[in-house]
Amino acid sequence: MYERSWTVRFSDTDPFGIAHYPRIVDALHETSDMFMQEIGFPFWEISREEGYGLPLVEMNFEFENPVAAGDDVTVELTPVPGTRSVRFEYVARNDGEVAFWGYEQRVCARTDGEGAIELPDDLRLALEEYVED
Amino acid sequence: MYERSWTVRFSDTDPFGIAHYPRIVDALHETSDMFMQEIGFPFWEISREEGYGLPLVEMNFEFENPVAAGDDVTVELTPVPGTRSVRFEYVARNDGEVAFWGYEQRVCARTDGEGAIELPDDLRLALEEYVED
Amino acid sequence: MYERSWTVRFSDTDPFGIAHYPRIVDALHETSDMFMQEIGFPFWEISREEGYGLPLVEMNFEFENPVAAGDDVTVELTPVPGTRSVRFEYVARNDGEVAFWGYEQRVCARTDGEGAIELPDDLRLALEEYVED
Amino acid sequence: MYERSWTVRFSDTDPFGIAHYPRIVDALHETSDMFMQEIGFPFWEISREEGYGLPLVEMNFEFENPVAAGDDVTVELTPVPGTRSVRFEYVARNDGEVAFWGYEQRVCARTDGEGAIELPDDLRLALEEYVED
């Protein structure tokens, strides 16, 4: 599993001092980008150099507790590789308590639009190192 | 049902010319805000003047087809009121074809954090005018 | 001069109920995009079909009065075409009072990175229809 | 002077693979927020506990070179305290080359809207440790 810390900023917050939902979604997407860089397959590189990507086909999130400016939110990402897709499962905790959690379902697809392909072996191996036992 | 048109902007698009997912989520949230204004219960007014809001507890979206800069995307919102909550169901179409769809589950809650309350009668009446038969 | 109305949304606002600066900048950029579409030279079309764009080289804005959720802000854009560049001048008013104003300096450049070029004649003509006398 | 690294993400980039301007502005504002936290006066704390803030009254930036996904951009912030205001000067470098630079002019103001006040002594002292000689 991969983990990063997201500090909620003043500019993320609403009239009640808690983060706007679109800003939480920004942080989730940033986490997917940081994870892909961490495992050596940054989104910008695979699309340009390998000709494929992992476009989103579904997102499903639950928001259990609000987060406020200054909170250091721990966002965990666990990949669940399929044959032609991968699910990124997220759990975000604030002071040990779950704040939001859910998943992004991503399909492996050629950037030229020819439809889904199998996850390349090297990407699969890299993802598997972060799979939960 | 409520309907608005969202024009995808150049600044919403990625290296393949299609909208980034966080920008789609921005458009969805903007739609909820426009809808609440349309029915006479803008988010900024109910929170300040009536002391309650409709915070998000779940979002679930599927992305079927990408949208590109210049596309005029029709976003439909249909409310499904519950007792202490309301579901906003969305369908977005581009040239008649579904681009993305899903829902936001929102709970009715006091802004002072005292937990869920029943939907106020006047809000329920306003929502019901947009319910699908 | 070109004019559009920007409604400040709940999700644009901060703990004091006023718009975050980055959200104001989003609205300004959206206005430039709407203007270029209005005059028949949308950013997404000129870059793809004509091989040039109007990248930003400078932005300078002053914020005189805050804007709040629900405010209908009138944003005016006046283009000032140069030889190889164009300045977009903005004035945003809220209830008749100036809220923010400033300009974006944009250069006309080939998208293949070969440096500044003269504004194409057809674009210049289209811009001149919006020039203030 | 304060320094942070900003990694440009895939979701920040446009059809030419370079960062959209509004995403650069997001990164600049995030830097101001990180700086205030670093010096012990986070925006969310001074507004809530001390009753003042540093609202933006002017921003002026020049964009010299585009930045692309994966670039690690070094953003430097140097505060220039005035009597009732402070200027945040920024220089962002990518591989040693200036990418963008400029400043935000911020005024010190009561959150209850009573107009500009002198910078509190403790804040001034904290800012002065980052002033360039």
Coordinates of C-alpha atoms in Angstrom, one line a residue:
Chain A
M1 CA 0.0 0.0 0.0
Y2 CA 1.1 3.6 -0.8
E3 CA 0.6 6.4 1.7
R4 CA 0.9 10.2 1.4
S5 CA 0.0 13.1 3.7
W6 CA -2.3 15.8 2.4
T7 CA -2.5 19.0 4.4
V8 CA -5.8 20.7 4.0
R9 CA -5.2 24.4 3.0
F10 CA -7.2 27.5 3.9
S11 CA -8.0 27.9 0.2
D12 CA -9.6 24.4 0.3
T13 CA -12.2 25.4 2.9
D14 CA -15.8 26.5 3.0
P15 CA -17.8 28.9 5.1
F16 CA -17.8 26.3 7.9
G17 CA -14.1 25.9 7.8
I18 CA -14.2 22.4 6.2
A19 CA -12.9 21.3 2.9
H20 CA -15.1 21.7 -0.2
Y21 CA -15.8 18.3 -1.8
P22 CA -14.2 19.2 -5.2
R23 CA -11.0 20.0 -3.3
I24 CA -11.0 16.6 -1.7
V25 CA -11.4 15.0 -5.2
D26 CA -8.4 17.1 -6.3
A27 CA -6.4 15.6 -3.5
L28 CA -7.5 12.1 -4.4
H29 CA -6.5 12.5 -8.0
E30 CA -3.2 14.0 -7.0
T31 CA -2.6 10.9 -4.9
S32 CA -3.1 8.6 -7.9
D33 CA -0.6 10.7 -9.8
M34 CA 1.9 10.6 -7.0
F35 CA 1.5 6.8 -6.7
M36 CA 2.1 6.2 -10.4
Q37 CA 5.2 8.3 -10.2
E38 CA 6.4 6.4 -7.1
I39 CA 6.1 3.1 -8.8
G40 CA 8.0 4.3 -11.9
F41 CA 5.0 4.6 -14.3
P42 CA 4.0 8.3 -14.1
F43 CA 0.9 9.1 -16.1
W44 CA 2.7 11.6 -18.2
E45 CA 5.4 9.0 -19.2
I46 CA 3.2 6.0 -20.0
S47 CA 0.9 8.0 -22.2
R48 CA 3.7 9.7 -24.1
E49 CA 6.3 6.9 -24.3
E50 CA 4.3 3.7 -24.0
G51 CA 1.1 4.8 -25.7
Y52 CA -1.3 3.7 -23.0
G53 CA -3.1 5.2 -20.0
L54 CA -5.4 4.3 -17.1
P55 CA -8.5 6.4 -17.7
L56 CA -11.1 6.5 -15.0
V57 CA -14.4 4.6 -15.7
E58 CA -15.9 4.8 -12.2
M59 CA -15.4 6.7 -8.9
N60 CA -17.2 5.9 -5.7
F61 CA -16.4 7.7 -2.5
E62 CA -18.0 8.0 1.0
F63 CA -17.4 11.0 3.2
E64 CA -17.6 10.1 6.8
N65 CA -16.1 13.0 8.6
P66 CA -15.2 16.5 7.4
V67 CA -11.6 17.7 7.3
A68 CA -10.5 21.3 8.2
A69 CA -7.7 23.6 7.2
G70 CA -4.5 22.5 8.8
D71 CA -5.5 18.9 9.1
D72 CA -2.8 16.4 8.0
V73 CA -4.8 13.8 6.3
T74 CA -3.2 10.4 5.6
V75 CA -4.3 9.1 2.3
E76 CA -3.6 5.4 1.6
L77 CA -3.9 3.9 -1.9
T78 CA -4.0 0.2 -2.5
P79 CA -4.1 -1.0 -6.1
V80 CA -6.1 -4.1 -7.0
P81 CA -5.0 -5.1 -10.5
G82 CA -7.4 -6.9 -12.8
T83 CA -6.8 -8.3 -16.3
R84 CA -7.5 -5.1 -18.3
S85 CA -8.1 -2.8 -15.5
V86 CA -7.0 -1.7 -12.0
R87 CA -8.9 -0.5 -9.0
F88 CA -7.3 2.1 -6.8
E89 CA -8.7 1.8 -3.3
Y90 CA -8.4 4.8 -1.0
V91 CA -8.7 5.3 2.8
A92 CA -8.1 8.8 4.2
R93 CA -7.6 9.2 7.9
N94 CA -7.5 12.3 10.1
D95 CA -6.0 11.8 13.5
G96 CA -6.6 8.0 13.2
E97 CA -10.3 8.4 12.3
V98 CA -11.6 7.6 8.8
A99 CA -12.5 10.9 7.0
F100 CA -13.3 9.5 3.5
W101 CA -12.8 6.3 1.5
G102 CA -13.7 4.7 -1.8
Y103 CA -12.2 3.7 -5.1
E104 CA -11.4 4.6 -8.6
Q105 CA -11.9 2.0 -11.3
R106 CA -9.5 2.5 -14.1
V107 CA -9.2 0.7 -17.4
C108 CA -6.0 0.1 -19.2
A109 CA -6.4 1.6 -22.7
R110 CA -4.3 2.6 -25.7
T111 CA -4.1 6.4 -26.0
D112 CA -5.1 6.0 -29.7
G113 CA -8.5 5.0 -28.6
E114 CA -8.5 1.3 -29.7
G115 CA -10.1 0.1 -26.5
A116 CA -9.0 -1.8 -23.4
I117 CA -5.8 -3.8 -23.4
E118 CA -4.2 -6.2 -20.8
L119 CA -2.1 -4.5 -18.1
P120 CA 1.5 -4.6 -19.4
D121 CA 3.6 -7.1 -17.4
D122 CA 6.0 -4.6 -16.0
L123 CA 3.2 -2.3 -14.7
R124 CA 1.4 -5.4 -13.2
L125 CA 4.6 -6.3 -11.4
A126 CA 5.1 -2.8 -10.1
L127 CA 1.4 -2.6 -8.9
E128 CA 1.6 -6.0 -7.2
E129 CA 4.3 -4.8 -4.8
Y130 CA 1.6 -2.5 -3.3
V131 CA -1.2 -5.1 -3.2
E132 CA -2.5 -5.8 0.3
D133 CA -2.0 -9.5 1.4
Chain B
M1 CA -35.8 17.3 -13.7
Y2 CA -33.4 20.2 -13.9
E3 CA -31.1 20.7 -16.9
R4 CA -28.1 23.0 -17.6
S5 CA -25.5 23.2 -20.3
W6 CA -21.8 22.9 -19.5
T7 CA -19.4 24.0 -22.1
V8 CA -16.0 22.2 -21.7
R9 CA -13.2 24.8 -21.7
F10 CA -9.7 24.6 -23.1
S11 CA -8.4 25.0 -19.5
D12 CA -10.4 21.9 -18.5
T13 CA -8.6 19.6 -21.0
D14 CA -5.6 17.2 -20.8
P15 CA -2.8 16.3 -23.2
F16 CA -5.3 14.2 -25.3
G17 CA -7.7 17.1 -25.5
I18 CA -10.3 15.6 -23.2
A19 CA -11.6 16.9 -19.8
H20 CA -9.6 16.1 -16.7
Y21 CA -11.8 14.2 -14.2
P22 CA -11.5 16.8 -11.4
R23 CA -12.8 19.4 -13.8
I24 CA -15.9 17.2 -14.5
V25 CA -16.4 16.9 -10.8
D26 CA -16.2 20.7 -10.6
A27 CA -19.0 20.9 -13.2
L28 CA -21.1 18.4 -11.3
H29 CA -20.9 20.3 -8.1
E30 CA -21.6 23.6 -9.8
T31 CA -24.7 22.0 -11.2
S32 CA -25.9 21.1 -7.7
D33 CA -25.3 24.7 -6.7
M34 CA -27.2 26.0 -9.7
F35 CA -30.1 23.7 -9.0
M36 CA -30.5 24.7 -5.4
Q37 CA -30.5 28.4 -6.5
E38 CA -33.1 27.6 -9.2
I39 CA -35.5 26.1 -6.7
G40 CA -35.1 29.0 -4.3
F41 CA -32.9 27.3 -1.7
P42 CA -29.4 28.3 -2.6
F43 CA -26.7 26.6 -0.5
W44 CA -25.4 30.0 0.8
E45 CA -28.8 31.0 1.9
I46 CA -30.0 27.9 3.7
S47 CA -26.8 27.6 5.7
R48 CA -26.7 31.2 6.7
E49 CA -30.4 31.9 7.2
E50 CA -32.0 28.6 8.0
G51 CA -29.0 26.9 9.8
Y52 CA -29.0 23.7 7.8
G53 CA -27.2 22.3 4.7
L54 CA -27.0 19.3 2.5
P55 CA -23.5 17.9 3.0
L56 CA -22.4 15.1 0.7
V57 CA -22.0 11.7 2.2
E58 CA -21.4 9.6 -1.0
M59 CA -20.7 10.2 -4.6
N60 CA -20.7 7.5 -7.3
F61 CA -20.1 8.3 -11.0
E62 CA -19.4 6.4 -14.1
F63 CA -17.5 7.9 -17.0
E64 CA -18.6 6.3 -20.3
N65 CA -17.3 8.7 -22.9
P66 CA -14.8 11.5 -22.7
V67 CA -15.7 15.1 -23.4
A68 CA -13.5 17.6 -25.2
A69 CA -13.0 21.4 -25.3
G70 CA -15.9 23.1 -27.0
D71 CA -18.4 20.3 -26.2
D72 CA -21.8 21.5 -25.0
V73 CA -22.6 18.9 -22.4
T74 CA -26.2 18.7 -21.1
V75 CA -26.2 17.9 -17.4
E76 CA -29.6 16.7 -16.0
L77 CA -30.2 16.6 -12.3
T78 CA -33.1 14.7 -10.8
P79 CA -33.6 14.9 -7.0
V80 CA -34.8 11.9 -5.1
P81 CA -35.9 13.1 -1.6
G82 CA -35.7 10.8 1.3
T83 CA -36.7 11.5 4.9
R84 CA -33.5 13.0 6.2
S85 CA -31.6 12.9 3.0
V86 CA -31.8 13.6 -0.7
R87 CA -30.1 11.9 -3.7
F88 CA -29.1 14.0 -6.7
E89 CA -29.1 11.8 -9.8
Y90 CA -27.1 13.1 -12.8
V91 CA -27.0 12.2 -16.4
A92 CA -24.7 14.1 -18.7
R93 CA -25.1 13.8 -22.5
N94 CA -22.9 15.0 -25.3
D95 CA -24.6 15.1 -28.7
G96 CA -27.2 12.8 -27.4
E97 CA -24.8 10.2 -26.1
V98 CA -24.2 9.6 -22.4
A99 CA -20.9 10.9 -21.3
F100 CA -21.1 10.4 -17.5
W101 CA -23.7 9.7 -15.0
G102 CA -24.1 8.9 -11.3
Y103 CA -25.4 10.4 -8.1
E104 CA -24.5 12.4 -5.0
Q105 CA -26.1 11.2 -1.7
R106 CA -26.7 14.2 0.6
V107 CA -27.9 14.3 4.1
C108 CA -29.9 17.1 5.6
A109 CA -28.0 18.4 8.6
R110 CA -27.9 21.3 11.0
T111 CA -24.8 23.5 10.4
D112 CA -24.1 23.4 14.1
G113 CA -23.2 19.8 13.8
E114 CA -26.1 18.2 15.7
G115 CA -26.7 15.5 13.1
A116 CA -29.3 14.7 10.5
I117 CA -32.7 16.3 10.5
E118 CA -35.8 15.7 8.4
L119 CA -35.9 17.7 5.2
P120 CA -37.9 20.9 5.9
D121 CA -41.3 20.8 4.3
D122 CA -40.8 23.8 2.1
L123 CA -37.5 22.3 0.7
R124 CA -39.3 19.0 0.2
L125 CA -42.1 20.6 -1.8
A126 CA -39.6 22.5 -3.9
L127 CA -37.6 19.3 -4.6
E128 CA -40.7 17.3 -5.5
E129 CA -41.5 19.6 -8.4
Y130 CA -38.3 18.2 -10.1
V131 CA -38.9 14.5 -9.2
E132 CA -39.3 12.2 -12.2
D133 CA -42.7 10.5 -12.4
Chain C
M1 CA -16.2 45.0 -25.3
Y2 CA -17.4 41.6 -24.3
E3 CA -19.4 41.0 -21.1
R4 CA -20.4 37.9 -19.2
S5 CA -22.0 37.3 -15.9
W6 CA -20.3 35.1 -13.3
T7 CA -22.3 33.8 -10.4
V8 CA -20.1 33.1 -7.4
R9 CA -20.9 29.6 -6.1
F10 CA -20.9 28.3 -2.5
S11 CA -18.0 26.0 -3.5
D12 CA -15.9 29.1 -4.4
T13 CA -16.1 30.6 -1.0
D14 CA -13.9 30.7 2.1
P15 CA -14.6 30.7 5.9
F16 CA -15.7 34.4 5.6
G17 CA -18.1 33.6 2.9
I18 CA -16.1 35.4 0.2
A19 CA -14.5 33.9 -3.0
H20 CA -11.1 32.4 -2.7
Y21 CA -8.6 34.2 -5.1
P22 CA -7.8 31.0 -7.1
R23 CA -11.5 30.7 -7.9
I24 CA -11.6 34.3 -9.1
V25 CA -8.7 33.5 -11.4
D26 CA -10.6 30.4 -12.7
A27 CA -13.5 32.8 -13.6
L28 CA -11.2 35.2 -15.3
H29 CA -9.6 32.5 -17.4
E30 CA -13.0 31.0 -18.2
T31 CA -14.0 34.5 -19.4
S32 CA -11.0 34.6 -21.9
D33 CA -12.1 31.2 -23.2
M34 CA -15.7 32.3 -23.6
F35 CA -14.6 35.5 -25.4
M36 CA -12.5 33.6 -27.9
Q37 CA -15.4 31.3 -28.6
E38 CA -17.8 34.3 -29.0
I39 CA -15.6 35.9 -31.7
G40 CA -15.2 32.6 -33.6
F41 CA -11.6 31.8 -32.6
P42 CA -12.0 29.3 -29.7
F43 CA -8.7 28.4 -28.1
W44 CA -9.2 24.7 -28.8
E45 CA -9.8 25.4 -32.5
I46 CA -7.0 27.8 -33.3
S47 CA -4.4 25.6 -31.6
R48 CA -5.6 22.4 -33.4
E49 CA -6.6 23.8 -36.8
E50 CA -4.5 26.9 -37.3
G51 CA -1.4 25.9 -35.3
Y52 CA -1.1 28.9 -33.1
G53 CA -2.3 30.1 -29.7
L54 CA -2.3 33.1 -27.3
P55 CA -0.2 31.9 -24.3
L56 CA -0.2 34.1 -21.3
V57 CA 3.0 36.0 -20.5
E58 CA 1.8 38.3 -17.8
M59 CA -1.2 38.7 -15.5
N60 CA -1.8 41.7 -13.3
F61 CA -4.9 42.0 -11.1
E62 CA -6.1 44.2 -8.3
F63 CA -8.8 43.1 -5.9
E64 CA -10.8 46.0 -4.6
N65 CA -13.8 44.4 -3.0
P66 CA -14.6 40.8 -2.1
V67 CA -17.4 38.9 -3.8
A68 CA -19.7 36.4 -2.0
A69 CA -21.7 33.3 -2.9
G70 CA -24.7 34.3 -4.9
D71 CA -23.2 37.5 -6.3
D72 CA -23.8 38.0 -10.0
V73 CA -20.5 39.5 -11.0
T74 CA -20.4 41.2 -14.4
V75 CA -17.0 40.6 -16.0
E76 CA -16.1 42.8 -19.0
L77 CA -13.2 42.0 -21.3
T78 CA -11.8 44.5 -23.7
P79 CA -9.1 43.3 -26.1
V80 CA -6.2 45.6 -27.0
P81 CA -4.4 44.1 -30.0
G82 CA -0.7 44.7 -30.6
T83 CA 1.5 43.5 -33.4
R84 CA 2.5 40.1 -32.1
S85 CA 0.4 40.1 -28.9
V86 CA -2.9 41.1 -27.4
R87 CA -3.8 42.4 -24.0
F88 CA -7.1 41.3 -22.5
E89 CA -8.3 44.0 -20.1
Y90 CA -10.9 43.0 -17.5
V91 CA -13.2 44.9 -15.1
A92 CA -15.5 43.0 -12.8
R93 CA -18.4 44.7 -11.1
N94 CA -20.7 43.6 -8.4
D95 CA -23.9 45.7 -8.0
G96 CA -22.2 48.4 -10.0
E97 CA -19.1 48.6 -7.8
V98 CA -15.7 47.5 -9.1
A99 CA -14.7 44.1 -7.4
F100 CA -11.5 43.3 -9.3
W101 CA -9.8 44.5 -12.5
G102 CA -6.6 44.0 -14.4
Y103 CA -5.2 42.4 -17.5
E104 CA -3.7 39.4 -19.1
Q105 CA -0.9 40.0 -21.6
R106 CA -0.9 37.3 -24.3
V107 CA 1.5 36.7 -27.1
C108 CA 0.6 35.2 -30.4
A109 CA 2.8 32.1 -30.9
R110 CA 3.0 29.0 -33.1
T111 CA 2.1 25.9 -31.1
D112 CA 5.3 24.2 -32.4
G113 CA 7.3 26.6 -30.2
E114 CA 8.9 28.7 -33.0
G115 CA 8.3 32.0 -31.1
A116 CA 6.0 35.0 -31.6
I117 CA 4.2 35.7 -34.8
E118 CA 2.0 38.5 -36.0
L119 CA -1.6 38.3 -35.1
P120 CA -3.3 36.7 -38.1
D121 CA -5.5 39.2 -40.0
D122 CA -8.8 37.5 -39.5
L123 CA -8.2 37.3 -35.7
R124 CA -7.2 40.9 -35.7
L125 CA -10.4 41.9 -37.4
A126 CA -12.4 39.9 -35.0
L127 CA -10.7 41.4 -32.0
E128 CA -11.1 45.0 -33.3
E129 CA -14.8 44.7 -33.2
Y130 CA -14.5 44.6 -29.4
V131 CA -11.9 47.4 -29.0
E132 CA -13.1 50.4 -27.0
D133 CA -13.2 53.6 -28.9
Chain D
M1 CA 13.6 33.2 1.9
Y2 CA 11.3 30.2 1.9
E3 CA 11.4 27.4 -0.7
R4 CA 9.2 24.5 -1.6
S5 CA 9.1 22.1 -4.5
W6 CA 6.0 21.8 -6.7
T7 CA 5.7 18.8 -8.9
V8 CA 3.5 19.5 -11.9
R9 CA 0.9 16.7 -12.2
F10 CA -0.7 15.2 -15.3
S11 CA -4.0 16.7 -14.2
D12 CA -2.5 20.2 -14.3
T13 CA -1.6 20.0 -18.0
D14 CA -3.1 21.1 -21.2
P15 CA -3.3 19.7 -24.8
F16 CA 0.4 20.7 -25.3
G17 CA 1.5 18.9 -22.1
I18 CA 2.2 22.1 -20.2
A19 CA 0.5 23.4 -17.1
H20 CA -2.7 25.5 -17.4
Y21 CA -2.2 29.0 -15.9
P22 CA -5.0 28.5 -13.3
R23 CA -3.1 25.5 -12.0
I24 CA 0.1 27.5 -11.6
V25 CA -1.9 30.1 -9.6
D26 CA -3.2 27.3 -7.4
A27 CA 0.4 26.3 -6.7
L28 CA 1.4 29.9 -5.9
H29 CA -1.5 30.3 -3.4
E30 CA -0.7 26.9 -1.9
T31 CA 2.9 28.2 -1.4
S32 CA 1.7 31.2 0.5
D33 CA -0.4 28.9 2.7
M34 CA 2.6 26.6 3.3
F35 CA 4.9 29.6 4.1
M36 CA 2.5 31.0 6.7
Q37 CA 2.2 27.6 8.3
E38 CA 6.1 27.2 8.3
I39 CA 6.5 30.5 10.2
G40 CA 3.9 29.6 12.8
F41 CA 1.1 31.9 11.6
P42 CA -1.1 29.6 9.4
F43 CA -4.0 31.5 7.7
W44 CA -6.6 29.3 9.3
E45 CA -5.2 30.1 12.8
I46 CA -4.7 33.9 12.6
S47 CA -8.1 34.4 11.2
R48 CA -9.8 32.3 13.8
E49 CA -7.7 33.0 16.9
E50 CA -6.3 36.4 16.3
G51 CA -9.1 38.0 14.2
Y52 CA -7.0 39.2 11.3
G53 CA -5.9 38.0 7.9
L54 CA -3.7 39.0 4.9
P55 CA -6.2 39.4 2.1
L56 CA -4.8 39.8 -1.4
V57 CA -5.1 43.2 -3.0
E58 CA -2.9 42.8 -6.0
M59 CA -1.2 40.0 -7.9
N60 CA 1.3 40.4 -10.7
F61 CA 3.0 37.5 -12.4
E62 CA 5.1 36.9 -15.5
F63 CA 5.3 33.6 -17.2
E64 CA 8.7 33.1 -18.9
N65 CA 8.8 29.4 -19.6
P66 CA 6.1 26.7 -19.6
V67 CA 6.3 23.8 -17.1
A68 CA 5.3 20.3 -17.9
A69 CA 4.0 17.2 -16.1
G70 CA 6.7 15.7 -13.9
D71 CA 8.7 18.9 -13.6
D72 CA 9.9 19.6 -10.1
V73 CA 9.5 23.3 -9.9
T74 CA 11.3 25.2 -7.1
V75 CA 9.1 28.0 -5.8
E76 CA 10.9 30.6 -3.6
L77 CA 8.9 33.1 -1.5
T78 CA 10.5 36.2 0.0
P79 CA 8.3 38.4 2.2
V80 CA 8.7 42.1 2.1
P81 CA 6.9 43.5 5.2
G82 CA 5.4 47.0 5.1
T83 CA 3.6 48.9 7.8
R84 CA 0.1 47.6 7.2
S85 CA 0.8 45.2 4.4
V86 CA 3.3 42.6 3.2
R87 CA 4.4 41.7 -0.3
F88 CA 5.2 38.1 -1.1
E89 CA 7.7 37.9 -3.9
Y90 CA 7.9 34.6 -5.8
V91 CA 10.5 33.1 -8.2
A92 CA 9.8 29.7 -9.6
R93 CA 12.7 27.8 -11.3
N94 CA 12.6 24.6 -13.4
D95 CA 16.0 23.0 -13.8
G96 CA 17.7 26.3 -12.8
E97 CA 15.8 28.3 -15.4
V98 CA 13.2 30.9 -14.3
A99 CA 9.7 29.6 -15.2
F100 CA 7.5 32.3 -13.6
W101 CA 7.9 35.0 -11.1
G102 CA 6.0 37.9 -9.6
Y103 CA 4.3 39.0 -6.4
E104 CA 1.2 39.1 -4.3
Q105 CA 0.5 42.3 -2.4
R106 CA -1.4 41.5 0.8
V107 CA -2.9 43.9 3.3
C108 CA -3.2 43.2 7.0
A109 CA -6.8 43.5 7.9
R110 CA -9.2 42.6 10.7
T111 CA -11.6 39.8 9.7
D112 CA -14.5 41.9 11.0
G113 CA -13.9 44.2 8.1
E114 CA -12.7 47.3 10.0
G115 CA -9.9 48.0 7.5
A116 CA -6.1 47.8 7.5
I117 CA -4.2 47.5 10.7
E118 CA -0.4 47.4 11.4
L119 CA 1.3 44.1 11.1
P120 CA 1.3 42.5 14.6
D121 CA 4.8 42.6 16.1
D122 CA 5.1 38.8 16.4
L123 CA 4.1 38.3 12.8
R124 CA 6.6 41.0 11.7
L125 CA 9.4 39.3 13.6
A126 CA 8.5 35.9 12.0
L127 CA 8.4 37.5 8.5
E128 CA 11.7 39.3 9.0
E129 CA 13.6 36.0 9.4
Y130 CA 12.8 35.3 5.8
V131 CA 13.6 38.8 4.4
E132 CA 16.4 38.9 1.9
D133 CA 19.4 40.9 2.9

